[in-house]
mmCIF file of C-alpha atoms in Angstrom:
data_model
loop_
_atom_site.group_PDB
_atom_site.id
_atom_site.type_symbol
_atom_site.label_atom_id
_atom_site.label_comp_id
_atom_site.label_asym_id
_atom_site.label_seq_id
_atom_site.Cartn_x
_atom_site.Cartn_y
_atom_site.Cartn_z
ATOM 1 C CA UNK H 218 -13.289 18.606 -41.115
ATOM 2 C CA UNK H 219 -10.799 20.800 -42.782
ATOM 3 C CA UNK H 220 -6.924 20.505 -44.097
ATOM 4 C CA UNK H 221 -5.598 21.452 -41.090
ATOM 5 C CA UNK H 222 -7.817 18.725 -38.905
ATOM 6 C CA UNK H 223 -7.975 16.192 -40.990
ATOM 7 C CA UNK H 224 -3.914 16.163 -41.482
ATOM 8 C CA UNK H 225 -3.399 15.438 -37.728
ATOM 9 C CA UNK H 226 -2.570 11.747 -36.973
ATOM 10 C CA UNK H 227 -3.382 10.596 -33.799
ATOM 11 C CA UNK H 228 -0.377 8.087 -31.527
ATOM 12 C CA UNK H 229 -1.970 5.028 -32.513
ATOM 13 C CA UNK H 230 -1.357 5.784 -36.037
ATOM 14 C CA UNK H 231 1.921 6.717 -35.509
ATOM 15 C CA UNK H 232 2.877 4.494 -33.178
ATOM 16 C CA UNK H 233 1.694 1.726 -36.248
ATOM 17 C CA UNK H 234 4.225 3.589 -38.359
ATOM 18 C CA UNK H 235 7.126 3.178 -35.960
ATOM 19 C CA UNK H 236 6.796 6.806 -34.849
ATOM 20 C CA UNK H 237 7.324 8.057 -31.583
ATOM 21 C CA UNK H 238 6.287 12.061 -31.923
ATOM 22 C CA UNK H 239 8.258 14.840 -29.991
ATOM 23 C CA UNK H 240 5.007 15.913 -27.815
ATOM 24 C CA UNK H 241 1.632 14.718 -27.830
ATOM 25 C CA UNK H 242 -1.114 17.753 -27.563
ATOM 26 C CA UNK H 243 -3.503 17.350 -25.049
ATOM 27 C CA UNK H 244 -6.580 18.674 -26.946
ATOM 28 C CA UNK H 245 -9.164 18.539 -23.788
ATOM 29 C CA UNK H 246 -13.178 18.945 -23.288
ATOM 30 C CA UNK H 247 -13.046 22.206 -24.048
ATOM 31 C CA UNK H 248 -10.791 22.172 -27.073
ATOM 32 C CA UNK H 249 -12.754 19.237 -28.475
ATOM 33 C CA UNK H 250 -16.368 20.422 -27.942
ATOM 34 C CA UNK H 251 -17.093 24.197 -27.119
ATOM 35 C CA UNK H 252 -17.072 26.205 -30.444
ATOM 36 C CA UNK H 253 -15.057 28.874 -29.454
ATOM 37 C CA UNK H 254 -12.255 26.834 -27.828
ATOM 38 C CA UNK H 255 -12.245 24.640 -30.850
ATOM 39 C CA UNK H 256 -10.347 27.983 -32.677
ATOM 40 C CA UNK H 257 -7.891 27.775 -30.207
ATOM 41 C CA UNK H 258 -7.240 24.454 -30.899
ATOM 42 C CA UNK H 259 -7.092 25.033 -35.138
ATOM 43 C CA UNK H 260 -4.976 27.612 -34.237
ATOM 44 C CA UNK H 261 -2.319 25.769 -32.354
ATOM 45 C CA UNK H 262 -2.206 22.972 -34.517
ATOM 46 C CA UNK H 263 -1.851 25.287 -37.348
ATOM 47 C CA UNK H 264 1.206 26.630 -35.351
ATOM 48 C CA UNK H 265 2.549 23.668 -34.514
ATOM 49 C CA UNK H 266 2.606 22.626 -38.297
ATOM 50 C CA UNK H 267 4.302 25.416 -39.137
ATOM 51 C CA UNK H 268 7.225 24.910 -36.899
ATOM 52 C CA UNK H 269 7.329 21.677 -38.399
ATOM 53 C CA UNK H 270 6.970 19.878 -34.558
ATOM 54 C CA UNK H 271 6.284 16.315 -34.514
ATOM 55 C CA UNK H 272 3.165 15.826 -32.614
ATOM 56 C CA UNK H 273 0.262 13.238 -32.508
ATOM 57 C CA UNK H 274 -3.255 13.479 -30.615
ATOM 58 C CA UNK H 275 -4.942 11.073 -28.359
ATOM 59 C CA UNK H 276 -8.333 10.929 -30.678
ATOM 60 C CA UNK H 277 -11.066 9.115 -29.250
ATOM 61 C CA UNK H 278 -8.359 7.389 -26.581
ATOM 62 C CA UNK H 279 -8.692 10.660 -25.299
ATOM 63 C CA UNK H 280 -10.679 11.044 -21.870
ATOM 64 C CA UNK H 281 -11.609 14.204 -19.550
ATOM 65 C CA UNK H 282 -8.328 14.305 -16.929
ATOM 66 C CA UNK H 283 -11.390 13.884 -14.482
ATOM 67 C CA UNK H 284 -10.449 17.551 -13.249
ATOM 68 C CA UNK H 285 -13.741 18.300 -12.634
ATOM 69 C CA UNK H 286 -15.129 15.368 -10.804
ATOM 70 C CA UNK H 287 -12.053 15.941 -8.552
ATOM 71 C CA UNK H 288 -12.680 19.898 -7.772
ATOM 72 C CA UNK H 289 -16.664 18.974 -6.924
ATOM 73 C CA UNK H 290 -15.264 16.963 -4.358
ATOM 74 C CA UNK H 291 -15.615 13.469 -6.515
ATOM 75 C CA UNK H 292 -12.153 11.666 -5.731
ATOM 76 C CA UNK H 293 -13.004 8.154 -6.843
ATOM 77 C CA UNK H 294 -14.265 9.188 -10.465
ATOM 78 C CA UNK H 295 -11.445 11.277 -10.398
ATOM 79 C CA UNK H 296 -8.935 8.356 -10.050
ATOM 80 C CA UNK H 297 -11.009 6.589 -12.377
ATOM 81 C CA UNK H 298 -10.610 8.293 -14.964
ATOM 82 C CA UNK H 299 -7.273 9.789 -14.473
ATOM 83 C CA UNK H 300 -6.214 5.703 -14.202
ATOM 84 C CA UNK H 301 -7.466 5.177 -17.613
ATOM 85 C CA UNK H 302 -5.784 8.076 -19.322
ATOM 86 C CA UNK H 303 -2.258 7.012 -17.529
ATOM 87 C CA UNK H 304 -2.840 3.586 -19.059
ATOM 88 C CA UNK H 305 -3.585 4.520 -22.458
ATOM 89 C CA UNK H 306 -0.291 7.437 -22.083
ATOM 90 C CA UNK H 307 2.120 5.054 -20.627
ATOM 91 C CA UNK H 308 0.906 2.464 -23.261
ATOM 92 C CA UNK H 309 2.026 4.719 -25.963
ATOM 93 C CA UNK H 310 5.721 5.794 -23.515
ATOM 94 C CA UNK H 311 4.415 9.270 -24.070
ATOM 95 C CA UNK H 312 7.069 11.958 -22.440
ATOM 96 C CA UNK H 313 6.184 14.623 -23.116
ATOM 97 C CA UNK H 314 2.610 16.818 -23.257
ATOM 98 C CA UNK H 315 1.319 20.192 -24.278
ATOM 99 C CA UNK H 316 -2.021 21.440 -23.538
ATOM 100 C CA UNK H 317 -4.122 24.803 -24.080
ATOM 101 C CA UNK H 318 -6.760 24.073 -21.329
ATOM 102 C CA UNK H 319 -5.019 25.321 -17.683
ATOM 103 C CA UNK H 320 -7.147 22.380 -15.714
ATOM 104 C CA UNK H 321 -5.658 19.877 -17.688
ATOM 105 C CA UNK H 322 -2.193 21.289 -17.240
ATOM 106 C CA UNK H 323 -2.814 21.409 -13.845
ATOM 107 C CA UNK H 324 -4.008 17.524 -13.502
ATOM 108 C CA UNK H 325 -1.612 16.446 -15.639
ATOM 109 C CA UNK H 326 1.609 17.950 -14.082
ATOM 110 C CA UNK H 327 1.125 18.237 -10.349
ATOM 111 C CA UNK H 328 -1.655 15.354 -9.579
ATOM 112 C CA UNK H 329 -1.488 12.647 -12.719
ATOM 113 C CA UNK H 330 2.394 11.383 -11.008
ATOM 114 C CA UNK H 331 0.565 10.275 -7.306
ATOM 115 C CA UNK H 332 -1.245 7.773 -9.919
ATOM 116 C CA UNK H 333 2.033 6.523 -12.074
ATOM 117 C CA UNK H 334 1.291 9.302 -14.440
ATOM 118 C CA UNK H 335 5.096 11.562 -14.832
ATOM 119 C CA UNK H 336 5.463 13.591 -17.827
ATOM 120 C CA UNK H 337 6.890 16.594 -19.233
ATOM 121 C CA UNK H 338 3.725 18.962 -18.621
ATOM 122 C CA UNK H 339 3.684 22.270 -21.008
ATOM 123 C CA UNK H 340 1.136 24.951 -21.328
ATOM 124 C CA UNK H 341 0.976 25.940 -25.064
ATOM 125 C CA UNK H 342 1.921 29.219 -24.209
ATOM 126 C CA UNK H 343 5.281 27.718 -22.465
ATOM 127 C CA UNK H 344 5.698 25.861 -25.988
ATOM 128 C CA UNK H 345 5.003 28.605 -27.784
ATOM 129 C CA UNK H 346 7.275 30.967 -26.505
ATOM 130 C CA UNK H 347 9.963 28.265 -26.554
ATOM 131 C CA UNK H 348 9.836 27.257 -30.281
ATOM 132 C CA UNK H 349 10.009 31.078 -30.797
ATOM 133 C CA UNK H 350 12.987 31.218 -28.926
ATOM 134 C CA UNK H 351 14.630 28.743 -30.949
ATOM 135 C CA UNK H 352 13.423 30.180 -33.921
ATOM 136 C CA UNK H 353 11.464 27.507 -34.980
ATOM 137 C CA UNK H 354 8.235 29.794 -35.066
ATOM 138 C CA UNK H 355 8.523 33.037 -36.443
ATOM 139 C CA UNK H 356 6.337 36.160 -36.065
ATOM 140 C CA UNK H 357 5.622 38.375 -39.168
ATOM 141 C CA UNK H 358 6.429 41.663 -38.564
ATOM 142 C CA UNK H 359 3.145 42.902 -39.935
ATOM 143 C CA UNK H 360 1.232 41.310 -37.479
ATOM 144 C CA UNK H 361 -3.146 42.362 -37.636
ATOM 145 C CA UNK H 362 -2.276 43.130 -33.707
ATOM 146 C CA UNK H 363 0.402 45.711 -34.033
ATOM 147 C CA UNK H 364 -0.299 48.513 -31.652
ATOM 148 C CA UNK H 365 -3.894 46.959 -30.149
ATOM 149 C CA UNK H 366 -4.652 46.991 -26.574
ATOM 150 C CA UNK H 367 -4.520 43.548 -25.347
ATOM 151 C CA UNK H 368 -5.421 43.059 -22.159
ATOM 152 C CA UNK H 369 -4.664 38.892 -20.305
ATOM 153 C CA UNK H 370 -6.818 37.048 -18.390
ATOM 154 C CA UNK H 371 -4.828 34.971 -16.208
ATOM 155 C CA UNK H 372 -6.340 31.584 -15.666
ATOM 156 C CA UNK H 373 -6.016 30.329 -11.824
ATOM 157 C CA UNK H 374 -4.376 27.028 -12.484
ATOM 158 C CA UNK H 375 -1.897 28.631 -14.881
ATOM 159 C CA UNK H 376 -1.222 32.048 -12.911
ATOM 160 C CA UNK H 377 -1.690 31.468 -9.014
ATOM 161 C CA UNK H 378 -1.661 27.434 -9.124
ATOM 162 C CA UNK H 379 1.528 27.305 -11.285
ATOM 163 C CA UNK H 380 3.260 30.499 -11.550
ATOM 164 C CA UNK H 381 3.044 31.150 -14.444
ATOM 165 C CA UNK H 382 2.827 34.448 -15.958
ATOM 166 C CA UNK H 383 5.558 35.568 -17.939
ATOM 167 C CA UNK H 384 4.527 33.367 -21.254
ATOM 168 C CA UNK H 385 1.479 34.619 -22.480
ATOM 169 C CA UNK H 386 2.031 37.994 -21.781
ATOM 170 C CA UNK H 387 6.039 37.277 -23.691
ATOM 171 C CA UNK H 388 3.568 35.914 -26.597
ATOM 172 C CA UNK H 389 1.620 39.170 -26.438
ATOM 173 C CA UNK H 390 4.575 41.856 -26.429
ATOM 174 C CA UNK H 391 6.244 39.776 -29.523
ATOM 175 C CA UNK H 392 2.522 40.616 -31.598
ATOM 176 C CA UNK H 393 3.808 44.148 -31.043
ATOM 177 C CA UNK H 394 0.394 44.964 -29.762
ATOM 178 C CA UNK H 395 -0.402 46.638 -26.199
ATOM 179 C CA UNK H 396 -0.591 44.776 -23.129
ATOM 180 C CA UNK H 397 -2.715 46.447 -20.473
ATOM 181 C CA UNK H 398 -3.022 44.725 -17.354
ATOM 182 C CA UNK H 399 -6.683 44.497 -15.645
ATOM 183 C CA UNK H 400 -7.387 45.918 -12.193
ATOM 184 C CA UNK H 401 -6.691 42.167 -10.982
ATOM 185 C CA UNK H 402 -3.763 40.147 -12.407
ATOM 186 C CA UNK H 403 -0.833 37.964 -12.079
ATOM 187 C CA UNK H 404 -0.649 36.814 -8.169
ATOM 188 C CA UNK H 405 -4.086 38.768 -7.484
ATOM 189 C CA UNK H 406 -6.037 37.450 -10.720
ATOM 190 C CA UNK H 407 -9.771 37.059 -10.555
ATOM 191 C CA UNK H 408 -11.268 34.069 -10.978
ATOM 192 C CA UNK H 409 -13.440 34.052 -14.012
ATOM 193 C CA UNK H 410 -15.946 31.930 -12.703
ATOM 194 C CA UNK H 411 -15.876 28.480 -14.329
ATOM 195 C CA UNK H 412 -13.209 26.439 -12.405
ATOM 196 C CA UNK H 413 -13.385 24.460 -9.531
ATOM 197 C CA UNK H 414 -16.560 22.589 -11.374
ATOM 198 C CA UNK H 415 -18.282 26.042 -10.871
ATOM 199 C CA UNK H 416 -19.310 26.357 -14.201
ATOM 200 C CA UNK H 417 -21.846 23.305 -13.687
ATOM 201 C CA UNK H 418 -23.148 24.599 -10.620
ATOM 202 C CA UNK H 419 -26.612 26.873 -10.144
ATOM 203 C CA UNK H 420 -25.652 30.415 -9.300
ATOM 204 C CA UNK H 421 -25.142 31.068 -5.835
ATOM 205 C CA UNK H 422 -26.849 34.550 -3.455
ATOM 206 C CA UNK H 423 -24.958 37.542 -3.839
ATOM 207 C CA UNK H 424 -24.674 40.774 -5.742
ATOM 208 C CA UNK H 425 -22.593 39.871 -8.667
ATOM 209 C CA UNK H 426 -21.353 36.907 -10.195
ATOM 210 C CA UNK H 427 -18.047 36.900 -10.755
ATOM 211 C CA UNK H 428 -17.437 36.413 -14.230
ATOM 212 C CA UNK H 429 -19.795 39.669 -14.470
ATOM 213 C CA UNK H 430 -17.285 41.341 -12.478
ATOM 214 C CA UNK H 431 -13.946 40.166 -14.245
ATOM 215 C CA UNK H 432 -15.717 41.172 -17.802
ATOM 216 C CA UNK H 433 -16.405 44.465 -16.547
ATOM 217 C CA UNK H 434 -12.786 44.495 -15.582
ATOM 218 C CA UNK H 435 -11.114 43.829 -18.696
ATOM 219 C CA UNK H 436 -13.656 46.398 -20.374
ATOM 220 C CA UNK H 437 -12.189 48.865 -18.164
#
């Protein structure tokens, strides 16, 4: 574990300490255990500790939204866990969540209230444009990515599910890099694959599989 990591406190140590943080991040499956997405989630925090933003963790009180159970068609697991997370969130009077995973986003803002679950539901790159905005985050002007094509995936539950566009790609132009838009994008993204509880399914007949074909589109 390094500085950054370790330095985190999660809401039950705050919450010990009297504490009630401004948003709690929403780390997710992904964020917690794939290797590459745990970068992502380094990063943030490192971000988020720069603009000197309270903000706390769930830890191990932290459970899957039960977004995939629910996409393969699984409603009861679904409701089973997403009952448990509400518990443990409206144990702690959380208000307010930010997330870099789009499924949990998704859960947690539009299906998590039906179940007693209603917060304040940001995607980090929402919160990340905002605190730039209010000039709590600050770009260098030297940035590594000045002048580099950067082209955005847009994920389904953030783009078409949520309509939401305009904040990552904000995020990109303020890098001063590029931003080159793929054959497919904003309303008419391609799916990359994995959602929907795809990603845990065998592949299906047909010519190409799809994240094949939205890889060869952003190498285009």
């Amino acid at each position: 574990m390094d500085n950054t990591t370790s330095s985190v406190q999660t809401m039950a140590e705050m919450t010990q300490n009297g504490v009630l943080p401004e948003v709690l991040f929403w780390v997710g499956c992904a964020g917690s255990f794939d290797d590459r997405s745990k970068k992502i989630t380094k990063a943030f925090v490192q971000l988020l500790q720069r603009a000197n933003v309270s903000f706390a963790v769930l830890g191990p009180e932290e459970s899957c939204t039960g977004d995939p159970a629910k996409r393969a068609g699984n409603e009861f697991l679904f409701q089973m866990q997403a009952s448990t997370n509400i518990k443990v969130l409206n144990g702690y009077q959380v208000k307010k969540i930010v997330t870099a995973c789009p499924h949990c986003f998704n859960t947690l803002k539009n299906e998590y209230p039906q179940l007693g679950g209603q917060y304040e539901v940001l995607h980090h790159t929402q919160f990340l444009h905002k605190l730039i905005e209010e000039g709590r985050l600050r770009i260098d002007s030297k940035t590594e990515y000045r002048g580099k094509k950067i082209t955005f995936h847009d994920p389904c539950y953030l783009g078409r599910a949520n309509r939401e566009y305009e904040a990552p790609r904000a995020l990109i132009k303020k890098l001063s890099a590029e931003l080159v838009e793929m054959k497919s994008c904003k309303d008419k993204g391609l799916c990359c694959g994995a959602g929907g509880a795809q990603m845990f399914k065998d592949t299906e007949k047909g010519d190409k599989e799809i994240n094949i074909e939205r890889t060869e589109q952003a190498l285009d």
